[in-house]
Amino acid sequence: MKTQILGIDLGTTNCALASVQADDGSVETVGIPQITAPRTVGQPSGLPSALYLPSRNEFSAGDFALPWSDRDALPVAGEYARSHGPNVAEQLIHSAKSWLCNPNVHPDEAILPWQSTAVEEKLSPLSVSSAYLAHIKAAYEHSQGPSDAVAAETQAVITVPASFDEAARRATQQAAEKAGFGSNTLFLEEPLAAVYAWIDNEASNWREQLSPGQLLFVCDIGGGTSDFSLIAVDERDGDLALERIAVGNHILLGGDNLDLALAYVLRSQIEAAGQVIDEWQFRSLIQAARVAKEALFSKDALTSVPVAVPSRGSSLMAGTISTELARETLQAVAVDGFFADVEATDHPETAVGSGLQELGLPYEADPVVSKHIAAFLTQARASLMANAELCKRLDPTGERFAAPFLSPDGILFNGGVFHASVLRERVVSMLSRWAGRPVKALAGGNLDAAVARGAAVYGRMHVSGDGMRIRAGAAHSMYIGIASSIPAIPGFKPPVQALCLVPQGMEEGSETVLDKELGLVTGRSVTFQVFSSAERPQDVVGQLIPDADKMLETSQPLEMIMPEVEGIVSGAAIPVKLHARLNETGTMELWMQHTRSDNRFKIDFNVRLD
């Protein structure tokens, strides 16, 4: 039997599914059946990343039955959760994907809906992500036939942000396993998936649009996040090759922020007209602002779009509260606000720190996307300058690195925000002005489905062995914490050092052995502190970084019980040497070899997803 190949975009605000057709190998976007209203099943092209937890007796039995089950699918995922949930906000879960990489929260901790007191049982970010994946899996299997047969011959590729740290990537793998996806499941960075989709869409013509020595900027802005990557174009054996050389931070800034800003402007207009709306109506206003925004962006002839929200009167004749979104307002907020035409030296402003803060999602203090692009290109240059070999290969004349930022030659847009041509034009114009030369925008396909389609393309390549693979290596350098061996001092906590295990860019199949002996505690529960950095490409395997808490990003610690070693007192440290290998699936295999016996201890870290 032929393998079913699926590409899944597990998005912050929307999920998408694509599959490879068995007859001709083409990639098609697949609709996902879901509840669109009580007792109503629709099949939109995507699955909104929203989960609604109905209260007891809120709905009747059978209101949320799906075709593949004779029981209500609870919690409710998808379109109805997104449309109905804002009316009962304390029972709605959204942005679960961003919670996966929140360093203050364990991905398996039941905290969602965040700060809600209205639900009986909360869910963890990992469980919510797993619920979306399980829904997509069940929907696809229902369309294909018996689930056991499909599961046995399915190759799934699930995407994640390039900016995800190691803990978030491990959590995504665990969510996939919990949803029933097999151990052969592959994981792919979203910007790379967008590039694979573009290559597949362009067929052989893509080589005519890029040249050796050029840089491609992948600008992926969806509803909730912004994700940036730089791809270098190289030549190997007479053919073009691509290599991902830089990734940005996880930026909680996207189309949802724009909709919220427009809603605040519209509320001011309503209040200026002598009317007042409450929080329930304001949530409806956010959705109405999104619809009006999309209408204005898609139809140049429109000068304004009416916006209405329901009143709170009990009478059917209570009517609505109305205003309008003018094109001038949209231009001021979206184009000149979020995508302001700034200078390359203008970087995001940092919020003045307050002594006390809510432990919520770390939203960006500066909403100007243009500044975040400038900061990424500046940081990419600073990081790559530490890699002399790569600098020489990318810029043999030294002209590109003479500027304080890296100027790309081409840009590939992805994400729903860029349905608006005026926003694409603003970014291209700004990058061209910074570079002092034209920056070419590559023609993309379906901005909402490109990531899922690219994941399916990658799955097809993996199964067939054919196709051009983008070299990526580890997106971040990775380190393991080492406790300092110094005398105890009252009131002083010894600093934690970090040992570099995986340098940024380390390729699959690479293996290293560290000569330094370390002490491994056995016979009890231990914690391994993991650190990472996307800004230290100069670090090499075995390098010790002092004051790791200050110099590096901290991930969730790994806790495990180390087995006892015969003849060694429980809790004592034994001398070990570290053996690290980055395998073909992007997982680092870390072996700790006891230097006085044949005992070996293995720990798996997920450090890179294709």
PDB file of N, CA, C and O in Angstrom, residues 185-250:
ATOM      1  N   THR A 185       6.649  10.356  13.028  1.00  0.00           N
ATOM      2  CA  THR A 185       6.228  11.732  12.742  1.00  0.00           C
ATOM      3  C   THR A 185       7.440  12.657  12.667  1.00  0.00           C
ATOM      4  O   THR A 185       8.328  12.600  13.512  1.00  0.00           O
ATOM      5  N   LEU A 186       7.451  13.500  11.647  1.00  0.00           N
ATOM      6  CA  LEU A 186       8.532  14.462  11.460  1.00  0.00           C
ATOM      7  C   LEU A 186       8.054  15.851  11.862  1.00  0.00           C
ATOM      8  O   LEU A 186       6.852  16.134  11.865  1.00  0.00           O
ATOM      9  N   PHE A 187       9.009  16.723  12.180  1.00  0.00           N
ATOM     10  CA  PHE A 187       8.691  18.092  12.576  1.00  0.00           C
ATOM     11  C   PHE A 187       9.525  19.052  11.737  1.00  0.00           C
ATOM     12  O   PHE A 187      10.706  18.810  11.472  1.00  0.00           O
ATOM     13  N   LEU A 188       8.896  20.135  11.322  1.00  0.00           N
ATOM     14  CA  LEU A 188       9.495  21.050  10.355  1.00  0.00           C
ATOM     15  C   LEU A 188       9.253  22.490  10.781  1.00  0.00           C
ATOM     16  O   LEU A 188       8.152  22.835  11.207  1.00  0.00           O
ATOM     17  N   GLU A 189      10.273  23.325  10.669  1.00  0.00           N
ATOM     18  CA  GLU A 189      10.113  24.739  11.002  1.00  0.00           C
ATOM     19  C   GLU A 189       9.180  25.409   9.994  1.00  0.00           C
ATOM     20  O   GLU A 189       9.277  25.184   8.789  1.00  0.00           O
ATOM     21  N   GLU A 190       8.291  26.261  10.498  1.00  0.00           N
ATOM     22  CA  GLU A 190       7.266  26.871   9.647  1.00  0.00           C
ATOM     23  C   GLU A 190       7.837  27.697   8.494  1.00  0.00           C
ATOM     24  O   GLU A 190       7.368  27.567   7.351  1.00  0.00           O
ATOM     25  N   PRO A 191       8.834  28.565   8.718  1.00  0.00           N
ATOM     26  CA  PRO A 191       9.375  29.308   7.574  1.00  0.00           C
ATOM     27  C   PRO A 191       9.968  28.392   6.506  1.00  0.00           C
ATOM     28  O   PRO A 191       9.854  28.675   5.307  1.00  0.00           O
ATOM     29  N   LEU A 192      10.604  27.293   6.917  1.00  0.00           N
ATOM     30  CA  LEU A 192      11.139  26.355   5.934  1.00  0.00           C
ATOM     31  C   LEU A 192      10.010  25.693   5.157  1.00  0.00           C
ATOM     32  O   LEU A 192      10.123  25.460   3.947  1.00  0.00           O
ATOM     33  N   ALA A 193       8.912  25.387   5.845  1.00  0.00           N
ATOM     34  CA  ALA A 193       7.759  24.803   5.157  1.00  0.00           C
ATOM     35  C   ALA A 193       7.231  25.760   4.096  1.00  0.00           C
ATOM     36  O   ALA A 193       6.851  25.336   2.993  1.00  0.00           O
ATOM     37  N   ALA A 194       7.205  27.053   4.414  1.00  0.00           N
ATOM     38  CA  ALA A 194       6.744  28.039   3.433  1.00  0.00           C
ATOM     39  C   ALA A 194       7.650  28.042   2.203  1.00  0.00           C
ATOM     40  O   ALA A 194       7.181  28.185   1.065  1.00  0.00           O
ATOM     41  N   VAL A 195       8.955  27.879   2.418  1.00  0.00           N
ATOM     42  CA  VAL A 195       9.890  27.843   1.288  1.00  0.00           C
ATOM     43  C   VAL A 195       9.673  26.581   0.457  1.00  0.00           C
ATOM     44  O   VAL A 195       9.676  26.627  -0.778  1.00  0.00           O
ATOM     45  N   TYR A 196       9.483  25.442   1.121  1.00  0.00           N
ATOM     46  CA  TYR A 196       9.214  24.202   0.380  1.00  0.00           C
ATOM     47  C   TYR A 196       7.945  24.337  -0.463  1.00  0.00           C
ATOM     48  O   TYR A 196       7.880  23.847  -1.597  1.00  0.00           O
ATOM     49  N   ALA A 197       6.919  24.982   0.087  1.00  0.00           N
ATOM     50  CA  ALA A 197       5.683  25.180  -0.670  1.00  0.00           C
ATOM     51  C   ALA A 197       5.934  26.062  -1.888  1.00  0.00           C
ATOM     52  O   ALA A 197       5.400  25.814  -2.980  1.00  0.00           O
ATOM     53  N   TRP A 198       6.752  27.106  -1.710  1.00  0.00           N
ATOM     54  CA  TRP A 198       7.069  27.994  -2.833  1.00  0.00           C
ATOM     55  C   TRP A 198       7.836  27.244  -3.918  1.00  0.00           C
ATOM     56  O   TRP A 198       7.538  27.369  -5.112  1.00  0.00           O
ATOM     57  N   ILE A 199       8.819  26.445  -3.514  1.00  0.00           N
ATOM     58  CA  ILE A 199       9.597  25.671  -4.483  1.00  0.00           C
ATOM     59  C   ILE A 199       8.686  24.718  -5.253  1.00  0.00           C
ATOM     60  O   ILE A 199       8.777  24.591  -6.480  1.00  0.00           O
ATOM     61  N   ASP A 200       7.776  24.049  -4.538  1.00  0.00           N
ATOM     62  CA  ASP A 200       6.863  23.113  -5.195  1.00  0.00           C
ATOM     63  C   ASP A 200       5.931  23.843  -6.155  1.00  0.00           C
ATOM     64  O   ASP A 200       5.631  23.346  -7.246  1.00  0.00           O
ATOM     65  N   ASN A 201       5.497  25.026  -5.756  1.00  0.00           N
ATOM     66  CA  ASN A 201       4.583  25.805  -6.596  1.00  0.00           C
ATOM     67  C   ASN A 201       5.277  26.313  -7.864  1.00  0.00           C
ATOM     68  O   ASN A 201       4.671  26.380  -8.939  1.00  0.00           O
ATOM     69  N   GLU A 202       6.563  26.659  -7.724  1.00  0.00           N
ATOM     70  CA  GLU A 202       7.307  27.198  -8.862  1.00  0.00           C
ATOM     71  C   GLU A 202       7.915  26.110  -9.738  1.00  0.00           C
ATOM     72  O   GLU A 202       8.406  26.404 -10.834  1.00  0.00           O
ATOM     73  N   ALA A 203       7.928  24.861  -9.240  1.00  0.00           N
ATOM     74  CA  ALA A 203       8.550  23.746  -9.962  1.00  0.00           C
ATOM     75  C   ALA A 203      10.014  24.086 -10.259  1.00  0.00           C
ATOM     76  O   ALA A 203      10.725  24.592  -9.399  1.00  0.00           O
ATOM     77  N   SER A 204      10.472  23.852 -11.476  1.00  0.00           N
ATOM     78  CA  SER A 204      11.887  24.087 -11.792  1.00  0.00           C
ATOM     79  C   SER A 204      12.218  25.568 -11.941  1.00  0.00           C
ATOM     80  O   SER A 204      13.390  25.953 -11.968  1.00  0.00           O
ATOM     81  N   ASN A 205      11.193  26.425 -12.008  1.00  0.00           N
ATOM     82  CA  ASN A 205      11.441  27.859 -12.219  1.00  0.00           C
ATOM     83  C   ASN A 205      12.063  28.543 -11.010  1.00  0.00           C
ATOM     84  O   ASN A 205      12.557  29.665 -11.128  1.00  0.00           O
ATOM     85  N   TRP A 206      12.020  27.908  -9.838  1.00  0.00           N
ATOM     86  CA  TRP A 206      12.533  28.583  -8.650  1.00  0.00           C
ATOM     87  C   TRP A 206      14.025  28.874  -8.787  1.00  0.00           C
ATOM     88  O   TRP A 206      14.516  29.874  -8.257  1.00  0.00           O
ATOM     89  N   ARG A 207      14.752  28.033  -9.494  1.00  0.00           N
ATOM     90  CA  ARG A 207      16.191  28.243  -9.659  1.00  0.00           C
ATOM     91  C   ARG A 207      16.499  29.475 -10.497  1.00  0.00           C
ATOM     92  O   ARG A 207      17.604  30.026 -10.416  1.00  0.00           O
ATOM     93  N   GLU A 208      15.546  29.901 -11.306  1.00  0.00           N
ATOM     94  CA  GLU A 208      15.752  31.086 -12.131  1.00  0.00           C
ATOM     95  C   GLU A 208      15.520  32.378 -11.347  1.00  0.00           C
ATOM     96  O   GLU A 208      15.861  33.461 -11.823  1.00  0.00           O
ATOM     97  N   GLN A 209      14.944  32.268 -10.156  1.00  0.00           N
ATOM     98  CA  GLN A 209      14.619  33.458  -9.369  1.00  0.00           C
ATOM     99  C   GLN A 209      15.622  33.736  -8.262  1.00  0.00           C
ATOM    100  O   GLN A 209      15.545  34.773  -7.609  1.00  0.00           O
ATOM    101  N   LEU A 210      16.544  32.809  -8.025  1.00  0.00           N
ATOM    102  CA  LEU A 210      17.553  32.976  -6.989  1.00  0.00           C
ATOM    103  C   LEU A 210      18.930  32.719  -7.579  1.00  0.00           C
ATOM    104  O   LEU A 210      19.079  31.944  -8.521  1.00  0.00           O
ATOM    105  N   SER A 211      19.945  33.356  -6.981  1.00  0.00           N
ATOM    106  CA  SER A 211      21.313  33.202  -7.465  1.00  0.00           C
ATOM    107  C   SER A 211      22.243  32.943  -6.286  1.00  0.00           C
ATOM    108  O   SER A 211      21.970  33.382  -5.159  1.00  0.00           O
ATOM    109  N   PRO A 212      23.356  32.241  -6.515  1.00  0.00           N
ATOM    110  CA  PRO A 212      24.314  31.996  -5.429  1.00  0.00           C
ATOM    111  C   PRO A 212      24.778  33.304  -4.795  1.00  0.00           C
ATOM    112  O   PRO A 212      25.018  34.298  -5.480  1.00  0.00           O
ATOM    113  N   GLY A 213      24.880  33.293  -3.479  1.00  0.00           N
ATOM    114  CA  GLY A 213      25.309  34.475  -2.743  1.00  0.00           C
ATOM    115  C   GLY A 213      24.175  35.355  -2.267  1.00  0.00           C
ATOM    116  O   GLY A 213      24.400  36.295  -1.497  1.00  0.00           O
ATOM    117  N   GLN A 214      22.951  35.064  -2.699  1.00  0.00           N
ATOM    118  CA  GLN A 214      21.818  35.882  -2.277  1.00  0.00           C
ATOM    119  C   GLN A 214      21.263  35.410  -0.931  1.00  0.00           C
ATOM    120  O   GLN A 214      21.493  34.278  -0.504  1.00  0.00           O
ATOM    121  N   LEU A 215      20.520  36.307  -0.281  1.00  0.00           N
ATOM    122  CA  LEU A 215      19.842  35.998   0.973  1.00  0.00           C
ATOM    123  C   LEU A 215      18.339  36.138   0.777  1.00  0.00           C
ATOM    124  O   LEU A 215      17.867  37.127   0.216  1.00  0.00           O
ATOM    125  N   LEU A 216      17.600  35.148   1.265  1.00  0.00           N
ATOM    126  CA  LEU A 216      16.142  35.163   1.200  1.00  0.00           C
ATOM    127  C   LEU A 216      15.592  35.348   2.609  1.00  0.00           C
ATOM    128  O   LEU A 216      15.914  34.584   3.517  1.00  0.00           O
ATOM    129  N   PHE A 217      14.771  36.371   2.782  1.00  0.00           N
ATOM    130  CA  PHE A 217      14.142  36.669   4.069  1.00  0.00           C
ATOM    131  C   PHE A 217      12.734  36.086   4.061  1.00  0.00           C
ATOM    132  O   PHE A 217      11.908  36.457   3.228  1.00  0.00           O
ATOM    133  N   VAL A 218      12.463  35.154   4.966  1.00  0.00           N
ATOM    134  CA  VAL A 218      11.126  34.578   5.100  1.00  0.00           C
ATOM    135  C   VAL A 218      10.420  35.318   6.227  1.00  0.00           C
ATOM    136  O   VAL A 218      10.834  35.248   7.389  1.00  0.00           O
ATOM    137  N   CYS A 219       9.369  36.044   5.872  1.00  0.00           N
ATOM    138  CA  CYS A 219       8.634  36.889   6.817  1.00  0.00           C
ATOM    139  C   CYS A 219       7.248  36.280   7.016  1.00  0.00           C
ATOM    140  O   CYS A 219       6.372  36.407   6.159  1.00  0.00           O
ATOM    141  N   ASP A 220       7.060  35.610   8.129  1.00  0.00           N
ATOM    142  CA  ASP A 220       5.842  34.848   8.402  1.00  0.00           C
ATOM    143  C   ASP A 220       5.094  35.512   9.556  1.00  0.00           C
ATOM    144  O   ASP A 220       5.520  35.433  10.710  1.00  0.00           O
ATOM    145  N   ILE A 221       3.986  36.178   9.245  1.00  0.00           N
ATOM    146  CA  ILE A 221       3.198  36.855  10.275  1.00  0.00           C
ATOM    147  C   ILE A 221       1.764  36.355  10.195  1.00  0.00           C
ATOM    148  O   ILE A 221       1.060  36.585   9.212  1.00  0.00           O
ATOM    149  N   GLY A 222       1.354  35.643  11.222  1.00  0.00           N
ATOM    150  CA  GLY A 222       0.005  35.104  11.274  1.00  0.00           C
ATOM    151  C   GLY A 222      -0.875  35.910  12.202  1.00  0.00           C
ATOM    152  O   GLY A 222      -0.655  37.101  12.436  1.00  0.00           O
ATOM    153  N   GLY A 223      -1.865  35.246  12.764  1.00  0.00           N
ATOM    154  CA  GLY A 223      -2.782  35.948  13.645  1.00  0.00           C
ATOM    155  C   GLY A 223      -2.170  36.314  14.981  1.00  0.00           C
ATOM    156  O   GLY A 223      -2.438  37.385  15.523  1.00  0.00           O
ATOM    157  N   GLY A 224      -1.315  35.430  15.517  1.00  0.00           N
ATOM    158  CA  GLY A 224      -0.809  35.666  16.858  1.00  0.00           C
ATOM    159  C   GLY A 224       0.676  35.884  16.982  1.00  0.00           C
ATOM    160  O   GLY A 224       1.139  36.427  17.992  1.00  0.00           O
ATOM    161  N   THR A 225       1.465  35.464  15.989  1.00  0.00           N
ATOM    162  CA  THR A 225       2.916  35.536  16.131  1.00  0.00           C
ATOM    163  C   THR A 225       3.587  35.984  14.838  1.00  0.00           C
ATOM    164  O   THR A 225       3.009  35.914  13.759  1.00  0.00           O
ATOM    165  N   SER A 226       4.835  36.432  14.995  1.00  0.00           N
ATOM    166  CA  SER A 226       5.700  36.761  13.863  1.00  0.00           C
ATOM    167  C   SER A 226       6.933  35.875  13.952  1.00  0.00           C
ATOM    168  O   SER A 226       7.526  35.728  15.024  1.00  0.00           O
ATOM    169  N   ASP A 227       7.321  35.293  12.818  1.00  0.00           N
ATOM    170  CA  ASP A 227       8.433  34.345  12.781  1.00  0.00           C
ATOM    171  C   ASP A 227       9.316  34.703  11.590  1.00  0.00           C
ATOM    172  O   ASP A 227       8.840  34.753  10.452  1.00  0.00           O
ATOM    173  N   PHE A 228      10.593  34.964  11.843  1.00  0.00           N
ATOM    174  CA  PHE A 228      11.509  35.391  10.790  1.00  0.00           C
ATOM    175  C   PHE A 228      12.648  34.382  10.630  1.00  0.00           C
ATOM    176  O   PHE A 228      13.157  33.850  11.614  1.00  0.00           O
ATOM    177  N   SER A 229      13.064  34.163   9.388  1.00  0.00           N
ATOM    178  CA  SER A 229      14.228  33.325   9.097  1.00  0.00           C
ATOM    179  C   SER A 229      14.975  33.889   7.900  1.00  0.00           C
ATOM    180  O   SER A 229      14.385  34.550   7.040  1.00  0.00           O
ATOM    181  N   LEU A 230      16.278  33.618   7.853  1.00  0.00           N
ATOM    182  CA  LEU A 230      17.108  33.985   6.706  1.00  0.00           C
ATOM    183  C   LEU A 230      17.631  32.713   6.048  1.00  0.00           C
ATOM    184  O   LEU A 230      18.151  31.817   6.734  1.00  0.00           O
ATOM    185  N   ILE A 231      17.495  32.649   4.730  1.00  0.00           N
ATOM    186  CA  ILE A 231      17.954  31.505   3.952  1.00  0.00           C
ATOM    187  C   ILE A 231      19.067  31.976   3.019  1.00  0.00           C
ATOM    188  O   ILE A 231      18.893  32.949   2.274  1.00  0.00           O
ATOM    189  N   ALA A 232      20.208  31.304   3.064  1.00  0.00           N
ATOM    190  CA  ALA A 232      21.316  31.629   2.169  1.00  0.00           C
ATOM    191  C   ALA A 232      21.242  30.758   0.926  1.00  0.00           C
ATOM    192  O   ALA A 232      20.961  29.554   1.007  1.00  0.00           O
ATOM    193  N   VAL A 233      21.486  31.368  -0.231  1.00  0.00           N
ATOM    194  CA  VAL A 233      21.510  30.643  -1.502  1.00  0.00           C
ATOM    195  C   VAL A 233      22.964  30.342  -1.838  1.00  0.00           C
ATOM    196  O   VAL A 233      23.801  31.244  -1.890  1.00  0.00           O
ATOM    197  N   ASP A 234      23.257  29.077  -2.048  1.00  0.00           N
ATOM    198  CA  ASP A 234      24.630  28.644  -2.309  1.00  0.00           C
ATOM    199  C   ASP A 234      24.647  27.793  -3.574  1.00  0.00           C
ATOM    200  O   ASP A 234      23.599  27.503  -4.162  1.00  0.00           O
ATOM    201  N   GLU A 235      25.818  27.380  -3.968  1.00  0.00           N
ATOM    202  CA  GLU A 235      25.966  26.506  -5.129  1.00  0.00           C
ATOM    203  C   GLU A 235      26.826  25.316  -4.740  1.00  0.00           C
ATOM    204  O   GLU A 235      27.921  25.468  -4.193  1.00  0.00           O
ATOM    205  N   ARG A 236      26.307  24.117  -5.006  1.00  0.00           N
ATOM    206  CA  ARG A 236      27.049  22.897  -4.708  1.00  0.00           C
ATOM    207  C   ARG A 236      26.940  21.956  -5.900  1.00  0.00           C
ATOM    208  O   ARG A 236      25.835  21.640  -6.344  1.00  0.00           O
ATOM    209  N   ASP A 237      28.085  21.526  -6.381  1.00  0.00           N
ATOM    210  CA  ASP A 237      28.136  20.597  -7.517  1.00  0.00           C
ATOM    211  C   ASP A 237      27.355  21.129  -8.713  1.00  0.00           C
ATOM    212  O   ASP A 237      26.644  20.386  -9.407  1.00  0.00           O
ATOM    213  N   GLY A 238      27.443  22.436  -8.931  1.00  0.00           N
ATOM    214  CA  GLY A 238      26.810  23.035 -10.094  1.00  0.00           C
ATOM    215  C   GLY A 238      25.325  23.285  -9.964  1.00  0.00           C
ATOM    216  O   GLY A 238      24.678  23.710 -10.929  1.00  0.00           O
ATOM    217  N   ASP A 239      24.748  23.057  -8.787  1.00  0.00           N
ATOM    218  CA  ASP A 239      23.313  23.269  -8.604  1.00  0.00           C
ATOM    219  C   ASP A 239      23.093  24.170  -7.395  1.00  0.00           C
ATOM    220  O   ASP A 239      23.938  24.251  -6.494  1.00  0.00           O
ATOM    221  N   LEU A 240      21.949  24.845  -7.372  1.00  0.00           N
ATOM    222  CA  LEU A 240      21.645  25.721  -6.250  1.00  0.00           C
ATOM    223  C   LEU A 240      21.317  24.905  -5.008  1.00  0.00           C
ATOM    224  O   LEU A 240      20.709  23.834  -5.081  1.00  0.00           O
ATOM    225  N   ALA A 241      21.710  25.431  -3.865  1.00  0.00           N
ATOM    226  CA  ALA A 241      21.402  24.818  -2.574  1.00  0.00           C
ATOM    227  C   ALA A 241      20.976  25.917  -1.618  1.00  0.00           C
ATOM    228  O   ALA A 241      21.408  27.069  -1.739  1.00  0.00           O
ATOM    229  N   LEU A 242      20.119  25.569  -0.674  1.00  0.00           N
ATOM    230  CA  LEU A 242      19.603  26.532   0.298  1.00  0.00           C
ATOM    231  C   LEU A 242      19.994  26.101   1.703  1.00  0.00           C
ATOM    232  O   LEU A 242      20.001  24.912   2.027  1.00  0.00           O
ATOM    233  N   GLU A 243      20.296  27.103   2.544  1.00  0.00           N
ATOM    234  CA  GLU A 243      20.668  26.823   3.929  1.00  0.00           C
ATOM    235  C   GLU A 243      20.072  27.887   4.841  1.00  0.00           C
ATOM    236  O   GLU A 243      20.265  29.085   4.624  1.00  0.00           O
ATOM    237  N   ARG A 244      19.327  27.447   5.848  1.00  0.00           N
ATOM    238  CA  ARG A 244      18.787  28.389   6.827  1.00  0.00           C
ATOM    239  C   ARG A 244      19.905  28.781   7.782  1.00  0.00           C
ATOM    240  O   ARG A 244      20.514  27.942   8.423  1.00  0.00           O
ATOM    241  N   ILE A 245      20.197  30.092   7.849  1.00  0.00           N
ATOM    242  CA  ILE A 245      21.358  30.546   8.611  1.00  0.00           C
ATOM    243  C   ILE A 245      20.995  31.384   9.833  1.00  0.00           C
ATOM    244  O   ILE A 245      21.863  31.661  10.663  1.00  0.00           O
ATOM    245  N   ALA A 246      19.735  31.815   9.947  1.00  0.00           N
ATOM    246  CA  ALA A 246      19.359  32.630  11.107  1.00  0.00           C
ATOM    247  C   ALA A 246      17.862  32.510  11.357  1.00  0.00           C
ATOM    248  O   ALA A 246      17.073  32.409  10.416  1.00  0.00           O
ATOM    249  N   VAL A 247      17.489  32.508  12.632  1.00  0.00           N
ATOM    250  CA  VAL A 247      16.078  32.508  13.023  1.00  0.00           C
ATOM    251  C   VAL A 247      15.860  33.610  14.050  1.00  0.00           C
ATOM    252  O   VAL A 247      16.777  33.993  14.779  1.00  0.00           O
ATOM    253  N   GLY A 248      14.643  34.123  14.104  1.00  0.00           N
ATOM    254  CA  GLY A 248      14.324  35.191  15.038  1.00  0.00           C
ATOM    255  C   GLY A 248      13.774  34.664  16.348  1.00  0.00           C
ATOM    256  O   GLY A 248      13.647  33.455  16.561  1.00  0.00           O
ATOM    257  N   ASN A 249      13.435  35.584  17.222  1.00  0.00           N
ATOM    258  CA  ASN A 249      12.825  35.237  18.499  1.00  0.00           C
ATOM    259  C   ASN A 249      11.343  34.936  18.308  1.00  0.00           C
ATOM    260  O   ASN A 249      10.755  35.242  17.268  1.00  0.00           O
ATOM    261  N   HIS A 250      10.730  34.345  19.331  1.00  0.00           N
ATOM    262  CA  HIS A 250       9.293  34.078  19.293  1.00  0.00           C
ATOM    263  C   HIS A 250       8.578  35.383  19.649  1.00  0.00           C
ATOM    264  O   HIS A 250       8.600  35.832  20.803  1.00  0.00           O
TER     265      HIS A 250
END
